[in-house]
Amino acid sequence: MRCLAARVNYKTLIIICALFTLVTVLLWNRCSSDRAGPFPRSPGSLERRGAAASSKGPARDGGRQSEEASPQEQQKAPPVVGGFNKAPGLKYEEIDCLINDEHTIKGRREGSEVFLPFSWVEKYFEVYGKIAQYDGYDRFEFSHSYSKVYTQRAPYHPDGVFMSFEGYNVEVRDRVKCISGVEGVPLSTQWGPQGYFYPIQIAQYGLSHYSKNLTEKPPHIEVYETAEDKDKAGRSAEWTVPKGCSLSTVPDKAKFTSVKQFVAPENTEGVSLQLGNSRDFIISFDLKFVTNGSISVVLETTEKNQLFTVHYVSNTQLIAFKDRDIYYGIGPRTSWSTVTRDLVTDLRKGVGLSNTKAVKQTKIMPKKVVRLVAKGRGFLDNVTISATAHMAAFFAASSWLVRNQDERGGWPIMVTRKLGEGFKSLDPGWYSAMAQGQAISTLVRAYLLTKDHTFLSSALRATAPYKLPSEQHGVKAVFMNRHDWYEEYPTSPSSFVLNGFMYSLIGLYDLKETAGEKLGKEARVLYERGMESLKAMLPLYDTGSGTIYDLRHFMLGTAPNLARWDYHTTHINQLQLLSTIDEAPIFKEFVKRWKSYLRGGRAKHN
């Protein structure tokens, strides 16, 4: 009996151990399956970048990659919806995929599911995706489009933020050669490497800084020299005056204050003011030269801590770069003026200087503003370094627009523009309704801030090109002999670019609202005619899955010029703005529909 009991216990123990092992294996498989998610991991890169494609389900169209895509922040992964149920025992196996009876690519098959490599899917359907990590796990993120629609501040006002321009950084664009030392505005290389002043870019430069000033906190400002015994921080300015140079404090009748007078021949080291600022990089100073001279700023940089020097010289040279010296001409400056420069931009544009349209990319950045050096004979006052100087940039743009408006009320664009095959080239001197509109929006804001009628008068004169047809050096076109349109590019035949037209209408709105019933009458009539045309013609720009940039397919009989996703979202952002000043249902309807296209929505088929 003892032996039998021992044998029974031994067999029972074996069975219990076997059952325990089986349960452990099942639980382990279940946990591993849960962690893997709906797409099982595989060591091959093809599986990691794979996109599931049923043999019956086509993918959707998309757009091109854009710098406007915002970076994804680390966050917890959302719940997985609609995952595949993997049957036990199924494994990936390679399968040939015949594409349109033309060529074959390698895919992966798992039962009835077929996976195509995303490197093929993204090019074929123009969609976007990447592998991102959340909570230590990889996840594939898919997107139908790449651009962003901004939340509209309602309602829109002419003295408020301009659209979403607080997010624009015009000066860092690679098609901006530099910020002119003489004019204080960007010089464009968009259609020519030599550089030219482009009114649209200059207005956008002003509007972006105006909008940033409204949306950002006041900047930190460090005062280094006010020609008083001590600056506001209660410390004496640290000047170095070498042999052969002189520095003195003198009264100035024009400024009603004391200023610093310097004498430093070119063959000396110059008089220098120690700055030592590692926090901010916008330098500003009041300057008056008596002779030719220069103000130089020495920067410690991220390039192995090397010192680079940015020289602001009393000539009209645009920009030059040699060794570790960058030169900007700032003009004679023989009367008092304020020089405000972004040292980050000036350094990077100098180092990246090239003979092509695009500024060369560089990783170099300033780490510290070491000192300021003055040479020649002249006067200095109010030396400061700050985090930003948005209003200086805004008024530089506004003043440039006043100075450079011609007798016809326009801002001529002095470069040849060829919009596309079938359109006649625009010779230098052409006007743009988009430039006129954005310039008006800039000038109206300058007037509302200062009450200086110089800005308002300039804005009022800017309506003149709206009334003249393209063939008479204006910007007006008429669609189907019925609808007035203001051309971004006054081509022959007319092109009817949508985004430029809407910008021209926003400018007219700003002006009519600001100038009043009498002075703003002309702007009001032009605006109302344009809005009637927009409401009538808006459906012509809807493809059912995106929008169209212009109407060349109608005017030339060519294929449609589809809007990239960043232009598509610009159309939406503009309509959102217009919907706050005009309650016509068409604007809200189109905003809703066009937003759906960004997520793969399509119009119904027959």
XYZ file of C-alpha atoms in Angstrom:
606
model
C 0.000 0.000 0.000
C 2.845 2.357 0.834
C 4.376 1.694 -2.569
C 1.022 2.244 -4.310
C 0.483 5.483 -2.418
C 3.971 6.617 -3.306
C 3.421 5.749 -6.982
C 0.060 7.592 -7.057
C 1.572 10.636 -5.432
C 4.477 10.568 -7.870
C 2.165 10.411 -10.908
C -0.065 13.142 -9.481
C 2.922 15.342 -8.940
C 4.033 14.855 -12.548
C 0.539 15.778 -13.823
C 0.397 18.863 -11.590
C 3.813 20.003 -12.833
C 2.783 19.461 -16.451
C -0.436 21.463 -15.974
C 1.475 24.281 -14.234
C 3.991 24.406 -17.095
C 1.195 24.548 -19.694
C -0.583 27.387 -17.878
C 2.713 29.311 -17.570
C 3.397 28.969 -21.331
C -0.132 30.109 -22.234
C 0.086 33.155 -19.955
C 3.516 34.054 -21.347
C 2.228 33.886 -24.945
C -0.801 35.997 -24.020
C 1.366 38.702 -22.408
C 3.783 38.735 -25.333
C 0.886 39.092 -27.800
C -0.613 41.998 -25.801
C 2.688 43.868 -25.722
C 3.325 43.428 -29.424
C 0.041 45.170 -30.344
C -1.785 44.682 -33.645
C 1.430 44.749 -35.738
C 3.849 41.989 -34.579
C 7.468 43.124 -34.401
C 10.021 41.709 -36.733
C 13.764 42.340 -36.919
C 13.570 43.294 -40.585
C 13.390 47.022 -41.463
C 10.735 46.260 -44.086
C 8.312 45.026 -41.432
C 9.106 47.971 -39.136
C 8.208 50.426 -41.906
C 5.371 48.323 -43.255
C 1.879 49.582 -43.944
C -1.020 47.153 -44.019
C -2.800 47.053 -47.357
C -5.775 44.821 -47.997
C -5.983 43.532 -51.558
C -9.327 45.377 -51.876
C -8.528 48.709 -50.129
C -6.671 51.527 -51.991
C -4.642 54.157 -50.086
C -5.302 57.910 -50.310
C -3.526 60.791 -52.046
C -1.446 63.345 -50.110
C 1.086 66.197 -50.512
C 4.809 66.874 -50.264
C 6.929 67.130 -47.133
C 7.023 70.635 -45.675
C 9.089 72.457 -43.066
C 5.802 73.597 -41.509
C 5.174 70.165 -40.014
C 5.313 70.626 -36.247
C 7.507 68.236 -34.193
C 5.701 65.584 -32.190
C 6.106 65.815 -28.405
C 6.630 62.761 -26.219
C 3.254 61.670 -24.851
C 1.400 58.538 -23.838
C 0.184 56.475 -26.732
C -3.551 56.636 -27.441
C -5.587 53.414 -27.479
C -5.234 51.203 -30.536
C -8.381 51.031 -32.626
C -9.225 48.455 -35.287
C -6.214 46.188 -34.850
C -5.803 42.910 -36.742
C -6.620 39.662 -34.941
C -3.672 37.416 -35.489
C -4.584 33.761 -35.795
C -2.339 31.345 -33.858
C 0.517 29.976 -35.893
C 0.418 32.538 -38.749
C 3.799 33.886 -39.819
C 5.032 36.468 -42.285
C 6.051 35.178 -45.661
C 7.393 37.144 -48.629
C 5.035 37.745 -51.545
C 5.414 39.436 -54.944
C 3.077 42.428 -55.411
C 2.253 43.350 -59.014
C 1.633 47.109 -59.295
C -0.744 48.209 -62.090
C 0.507 45.380 -64.341
C 3.723 47.397 -64.707
C 6.261 46.356 -62.082
C 6.650 44.135 -59.026
C 7.710 44.917 -55.476
C 8.306 42.656 -52.490
C 5.666 42.619 -49.747
C 4.803 40.515 -46.721
C 1.805 38.255 -46.306
C 0.165 37.120 -43.081
C -2.857 34.967 -43.819
C -5.253 37.100 -45.866
C -3.443 40.345 -45.016
C -0.759 41.794 -47.296
C 1.753 44.406 -46.066
C 3.472 46.750 -48.507
C 6.689 48.614 -47.576
C 5.887 52.155 -46.477
C 8.815 53.503 -48.482
C 6.725 52.568 -51.536
C 3.356 53.596 -50.065
C 4.494 57.137 -49.144
C 5.768 57.859 -52.651
C 2.863 56.245 -54.476
C 0.076 57.870 -52.450
C 2.020 60.950 -51.242
C 1.325 60.266 -47.578
C 3.506 60.628 -44.503
C 4.647 58.449 -41.635
C 7.413 57.802 -39.152
C 8.356 55.528 -36.293
C 8.138 57.289 -32.929
C 8.759 56.043 -29.404
C 6.230 56.315 -26.587
C 6.739 54.936 -23.081
C 9.690 52.891 -24.323
C 7.762 51.281 -27.210
C 7.930 51.977 -30.929
C 4.809 53.109 -32.745
C 4.232 53.943 -36.402
C 2.459 57.283 -36.961
C 0.618 57.811 -40.248
C -0.663 61.122 -41.588
C -2.542 61.988 -44.744
C -1.113 65.538 -44.878
C 1.717 67.500 -43.326
C 0.470 71.044 -42.756
C -1.426 72.660 -39.905
C -4.618 74.714 -39.615
C -4.398 77.410 -36.961
C -7.160 78.352 -34.563
C -8.690 81.630 -35.717
C -8.777 84.496 -33.244
C -12.353 85.714 -33.575
C -13.232 88.245 -34.624
C -10.436 89.650 -36.779
C -9.419 93.309 -36.241
C -7.041 95.502 -38.290
C -5.007 96.320 -35.177
C -4.687 92.702 -34.052
C -2.517 89.708 -34.868
C -2.340 89.084 -38.623
C -3.593 85.533 -39.275
C -0.988 83.147 -37.768
C 1.996 85.331 -38.665
C 3.368 85.241 -35.124
C 4.735 81.850 -36.216
C 6.514 83.265 -39.285
C 10.305 83.736 -39.174
C 10.977 85.507 -42.456
C 14.627 86.335 -41.764
C 15.688 82.689 -41.309
C 14.369 81.557 -44.710
C 17.137 80.255 -46.947
C 15.854 82.489 -49.782
C 16.519 85.582 -47.671
C 20.077 86.677 -48.442
C 20.318 88.897 -45.367
C 18.715 91.802 -43.535
C 19.978 94.945 -45.266
C 22.102 97.136 -43.005
C 20.967 100.264 -44.824
C 17.236 99.525 -45.106
C 16.716 97.165 -42.155
C 14.519 94.774 -44.190
C 15.094 91.370 -45.851
C 16.681 91.027 -49.272
C 15.160 88.158 -51.259
C 16.844 85.668 -53.587
C 13.634 83.788 -54.404
C 13.900 84.401 -58.156
C 17.476 85.591 -58.484
C 20.757 85.048 -56.578
C 21.751 88.712 -56.809
C 19.083 89.692 -54.279
C 16.284 92.233 -54.545
C 13.719 93.876 -52.299
C 10.475 91.888 -52.517
C 7.489 93.861 -51.134
C 5.549 90.724 -50.138
C 8.478 89.435 -48.078
C 9.082 92.843 -46.502
C 5.399 93.212 -45.535
C 5.418 89.687 -44.083
C 8.573 90.553 -42.122
C 6.760 93.539 -40.612
C 3.483 91.706 -39.963
C 5.228 88.738 -38.334
C 7.137 90.936 -35.871
C 4.016 93.007 -35.167
C 2.117 89.792 -34.373
C 4.953 88.432 -32.212
C 4.945 91.678 -30.235
C 1.270 91.097 -29.383
C 1.634 87.434 -28.457
C 4.989 87.300 -26.627
C 6.057 88.573 -23.235
C 8.042 91.841 -23.076
C 11.733 91.108 -23.709
C 14.550 91.194 -21.215
C 16.764 94.237 -21.920
C 20.286 94.785 -20.628
C 21.531 98.409 -20.725
C 25.298 98.882 -21.185
C 25.764 102.553 -21.993
C 23.596 105.634 -21.646
C 26.458 108.181 -21.356
C 25.445 108.788 -17.749
C 27.746 108.181 -14.779
C 26.095 104.822 -14.200
C 23.620 102.809 -16.199
C 20.238 101.689 -14.933
C 21.739 98.629 -13.268
C 23.924 100.911 -11.172
C 27.281 99.980 -12.678
C 29.825 101.934 -14.677
C 30.313 101.041 -18.339
C 33.565 99.129 -18.945
C 35.333 100.932 -21.804
C 38.876 100.257 -23.020
C 40.611 103.188 -24.732
C 43.975 102.245 -26.329
C 46.780 104.654 -27.134
C 45.946 107.004 -29.984
C 42.187 106.890 -29.260
C 39.919 109.012 -27.083
C 36.477 108.669 -25.488
C 34.544 111.415 -23.728
C 31.059 112.265 -22.498
C 29.565 115.328 -24.188
C 26.119 117.001 -24.262
C 24.098 116.666 -27.466
C 21.579 119.403 -28.301
C 19.584 117.229 -30.730
C 19.056 114.452 -28.175
C 18.811 116.715 -25.107
C 21.117 114.342 -23.239
C 24.741 113.369 -22.859
C 26.338 110.975 -25.347
C 29.672 109.244 -25.849
C 32.062 110.845 -28.343
C 34.745 108.538 -29.736
C 37.860 109.136 -31.843
C 39.593 105.941 -32.990
C 41.672 105.943 -36.205
C 41.277 102.937 -38.492
C 44.850 101.757 -37.815
C 44.130 101.376 -34.071
C 42.308 98.656 -32.169
C 39.400 101.049 -31.603
C 37.626 101.920 -28.373
C 35.778 98.926 -26.958
C 32.906 98.342 -24.548
C 32.847 95.039 -22.667
C 29.439 93.317 -22.927
C 29.799 89.668 -21.885
C 26.172 88.718 -22.576
C 25.465 84.997 -23.025
C 21.699 85.288 -22.769
C 20.389 87.537 -25.564
C 21.575 88.514 -29.034
C 19.646 91.558 -30.277
C 21.959 94.567 -30.081
C 20.785 98.159 -30.426
C 22.578 101.508 -30.256
C 22.110 105.133 -31.299
C 24.826 106.242 -33.712
C 26.087 109.334 -35.539
C 29.304 109.285 -37.584
C 31.362 112.401 -38.288
C 33.743 110.537 -40.615
C 33.783 107.073 -42.137
C 33.782 104.498 -39.393
C 32.488 101.182 -38.104
C 30.866 99.561 -35.116
C 31.998 95.957 -34.681
C 30.583 93.262 -32.389
C 32.812 90.380 -31.307
C 31.030 87.056 -30.783
C 32.166 83.859 -29.143
C 30.607 81.015 -31.144
C 29.823 77.316 -30.984
C 32.526 76.741 -33.639
C 35.171 75.469 -31.198
C 34.643 78.680 -29.188
C 36.197 80.676 -32.025
C 35.638 84.440 -32.138
C 33.747 85.899 -35.104
C 33.329 89.633 -35.631
C 30.345 91.309 -37.286
C 31.319 94.745 -38.653
C 28.701 97.430 -39.344
C 30.474 99.806 -41.699
C 29.585 103.320 -42.957
C 29.228 102.292 -46.604
C 26.528 100.732 -48.793
C 28.063 97.271 -49.255
C 25.349 94.668 -48.768
C 27.240 91.802 -47.106
C 30.695 90.211 -47.235
C 32.440 87.363 -45.441
C 36.180 86.706 -45.118
C 37.905 84.407 -42.649
C 35.967 85.081 -39.428
C 34.860 88.616 -40.293
C 31.375 89.506 -41.577
C 30.657 92.953 -43.024
C 27.345 94.799 -43.405
C 27.109 98.282 -44.902
C 24.817 100.527 -42.826
C 25.145 103.740 -44.854
C 26.829 107.033 -43.879
C 24.795 107.552 -40.659
C 25.837 111.225 -40.452
C 22.740 112.095 -38.425
C 21.375 110.339 -35.357
C 19.708 106.981 -36.042
C 19.129 103.748 -34.149
C 20.821 100.580 -35.378
C 19.114 97.364 -34.259
C 20.572 94.042 -35.396
C 19.866 90.376 -34.720
C 23.359 88.978 -34.184
C 22.223 85.368 -34.666
C 20.813 86.163 -38.109
C 23.744 88.393 -39.100
C 26.283 85.729 -38.103
C 24.528 82.843 -39.856
C 23.742 84.783 -43.054
C 27.387 85.850 -43.259
C 28.838 82.386 -42.691
C 26.265 80.891 -45.095
C 26.847 83.472 -47.844
C 26.785 81.907 -51.316
C 26.416 82.824 -54.977
C 23.251 80.735 -55.341
C 19.632 81.510 -54.488
C 19.812 79.709 -51.154
C 21.923 80.610 -48.133
C 24.169 77.701 -47.158
C 23.084 75.825 -44.048
C 25.343 76.189 -41.025
C 25.240 74.922 -37.451
C 27.277 77.817 -36.076
C 25.614 79.911 -33.374
C 26.785 82.717 -31.091
C 27.450 81.746 -27.461
C 28.370 85.147 -26.058
C 28.382 88.795 -27.124
C 31.914 89.652 -25.991
C 32.396 93.348 -26.786
C 31.550 96.289 -29.022
C 34.348 98.126 -30.858
C 34.005 101.628 -32.378
C 36.328 103.096 -35.021
C 36.385 106.429 -36.828
C 34.953 109.607 -35.333
C 31.410 109.776 -34.076
C 28.929 109.556 -31.231
C 27.256 106.606 -29.445
C 24.387 106.330 -27.002
C 21.893 103.814 -25.564
C 23.802 100.567 -26.124
C 21.505 97.670 -25.180
C 21.149 93.935 -25.726
C 17.698 92.346 -25.613
C 15.892 89.103 -26.310
C 13.742 90.604 -29.082
C 13.118 93.918 -30.830
C 9.917 93.243 -32.726
C 8.708 96.811 -33.087
C 12.044 97.937 -34.538
C 11.630 95.327 -37.283
C 7.969 96.270 -37.809
C 8.713 99.982 -38.237
C 11.695 99.217 -40.496
C 9.259 97.423 -42.829
C 6.566 100.116 -42.539
C 9.030 102.920 -43.263
C 10.509 101.052 -46.234
C 7.018 100.723 -47.732
C 6.424 104.476 -47.398
C 9.808 105.370 -48.925
C 9.578 102.940 -51.845
C 5.976 103.390 -53.012
C 5.962 104.803 -56.559
C 3.812 107.545 -58.074
C 1.204 104.969 -59.203
C 0.661 103.806 -55.623
C 2.371 100.472 -56.126
C 5.503 98.662 -55.027
C 7.169 97.510 -58.256
C 8.866 94.124 -58.135
C 12.166 94.503 -59.936
C 12.766 90.953 -61.108
C 11.462 88.867 -64.026
C 8.811 86.310 -63.062
C 7.749 83.347 -65.214
C 4.703 81.732 -63.606
C 4.610 78.717 -65.889
C 4.466 77.391 -69.415
C 1.821 79.235 -71.421
C 2.035 82.486 -69.435
C 3.965 85.486 -70.687
C 6.840 86.499 -68.445
C 6.327 89.438 -66.124
C 9.058 91.998 -66.797
C 10.705 93.864 -63.899
C 8.441 96.570 -62.503
C 5.232 94.507 -62.215
C 2.795 94.928 -59.332
C 1.234 92.190 -57.211
C -2.185 92.412 -55.558
C -0.835 90.269 -52.737
C 2.001 92.771 -52.189
C -0.476 95.665 -52.285
C -2.783 93.946 -49.789
C -0.126 92.881 -47.281
C 1.568 96.283 -47.528
C -1.770 97.947 -46.754
C -2.239 95.650 -43.730
C 1.235 96.665 -42.507
C 0.727 100.409 -43.064
C -2.704 100.406 -41.396
C -1.196 98.910 -38.253
C 1.632 101.469 -38.281
C -0.982 104.246 -38.539
C -3.108 102.820 -35.730
C -0.040 102.670 -33.474
C 1.377 106.119 -34.244
C -1.574 108.130 -35.656
C 0.945 109.329 -38.266
C -1.089 110.096 -41.403
C 1.954 109.363 -43.575
C 1.228 105.654 -43.142
C -2.520 106.007 -43.818
C -1.943 108.170 -46.917
C 0.418 105.554 -48.327
C -2.164 102.814 -47.679
C -4.892 104.852 -49.433
C -2.702 105.403 -52.525
C -2.065 101.656 -52.678
C -5.615 100.985 -53.955
C -4.843 102.542 -57.370
C -3.414 99.365 -59.018
C -6.569 97.446 -57.974
C -8.586 99.543 -60.422
C -6.348 99.059 -63.474
C -6.284 95.908 -65.636
C -3.051 93.967 -65.952
C -2.382 95.245 -69.485
C -2.453 98.815 -68.107
C 0.110 98.061 -65.371
C -2.524 97.205 -62.779
C -3.533 94.002 -60.969
C -7.183 93.659 -61.987
C -8.549 90.753 -64.014
C -12.148 89.870 -64.850
C -13.273 86.232 -64.873
C -15.771 85.317 -67.600
C -16.412 89.062 -68.178
C -18.229 89.139 -64.859
C -16.157 88.715 -61.691
C -13.458 91.210 -60.638
C -10.253 89.553 -59.412
C -7.038 91.038 -58.025
C -4.019 89.171 -59.354
C -1.009 88.096 -57.302
C 0.698 87.649 -60.674
C -0.886 89.913 -63.333
C -0.093 87.474 -66.141
C -1.365 87.175 -69.687
C -3.593 85.220 -69.788
C -4.865 85.776 -66.235
C -3.898 83.136 -63.667
C -6.373 83.763 -60.775
C -4.155 82.657 -57.870
C -6.440 82.060 -54.878
C -4.264 82.768 -51.817
C -2.862 86.028 -53.221
C -6.372 87.245 -54.012
C -7.594 86.620 -50.464
C -4.581 88.452 -48.996
C -5.445 91.424 -51.226
C -9.007 91.399 -49.846
C -7.795 91.338 -46.222
C -5.717 94.442 -46.943
C -8.741 96.237 -48.420
C -10.793 95.265 -45.371
C -8.134 96.650 -43.011
C -8.114 99.925 -44.931
C -11.875 100.427 -45.225
C -12.334 99.729 -41.517
C -9.539 102.123 -40.529
C -9.957 105.027 -42.957
C -13.632 105.660 -42.233
C -16.647 106.038 -44.499
C -15.336 108.946 -46.585
C -11.635 108.168 -47.002
C -12.282 104.421 -47.105
C -15.064 104.504 -49.716
C -12.869 103.341 -52.594
C -11.385 100.488 -50.558
C -14.899 99.440 -49.507
C -16.150 99.241 -53.120
C -13.097 97.221 -54.218
C -13.467 94.918 -51.216
C -17.173 94.257 -51.799
C -16.661 93.485 -55.493
C -13.832 91.129 -54.610
C -15.864 89.321 -51.972
C -18.700 88.782 -54.451
C -16.204 87.203 -56.848
C -14.706 85.004 -54.132
C -18.094 83.611 -53.119
C -18.992 82.891 -56.745
C -15.648 81.351 -57.753
C -14.622 79.444 -54.609
C -16.129 76.129 -55.852
C -13.760 76.247 -58.858
C -10.822 75.635 -56.509
C -12.227 72.468 -54.882
C -10.913 69.163 -56.291
C -12.970 66.913 -54.011
C -9.824 65.874 -52.131
C -7.813 69.107 -51.928
C -7.627 72.577 -53.460
C -6.182 74.204 -56.581
C -3.542 76.957 -56.508
C -4.772 78.844 -59.583
C -7.033 78.432 -62.637
C -4.425 77.718 -65.311
C -6.272 74.526 -66.249
C -9.229 76.718 -67.247
C -7.236 79.550 -68.850
C -4.655 77.420 -70.663
C -6.399 74.041 -70.953
C -3.551 72.329 -69.080
C -3.588 69.956 -66.113
C -4.704 71.568 -62.822
C -2.020 73.137 -60.623
C -2.854 71.369 -57.359
C -2.114 73.260 -54.149
C 0.508 71.722 -51.852
C -0.774 70.957 -48.355
C 0.833 74.120 -46.941
C -1.033 76.206 -49.526
C -4.198 74.192 -48.839
C -4.019 75.090 -45.146
C -3.301 78.711 -46.080
C -6.581 78.697 -48.034
C -8.356 77.343 -44.945
C -6.714 79.851 -42.597
C -7.694 82.722 -44.895
C -11.307 81.529 -45.127
C -11.448 81.168 -41.338
C -10.401 84.812 -41.015
C -12.903 85.987 -43.631
C -15.686 84.019 -41.931
C -15.260 86.232 -38.842
C -15.917 89.419 -40.839
C -18.494 88.039 -43.301
C -21.224 85.670 -42.102
C -21.900 84.107 -45.519
C -22.402 80.337 -44.933
C -20.140 79.431 -47.866
C -16.991 80.246 -45.911
C -17.793 77.970 -42.960
C -18.973 75.200 -45.311
C -15.749 75.263 -47.303
C -13.584 75.444 -44.172
C -15.269 72.302 -42.820
C -14.947 70.397 -46.101
C -11.372 71.452 -46.803
C -10.321 70.515 -43.277
C -11.691 67.013 -43.885
C -9.387 66.639 -46.912
C -6.384 66.952 -44.578
C -7.500 63.698 -42.906
C -8.150 61.826 -46.151
C -11.760 62.899 -46.698
C -13.102 62.930 -50.237
C -16.183 64.172 -52.005
C -18.747 61.490 -52.862
C -18.493 59.797 -56.232
C -21.382 58.961 -58.566
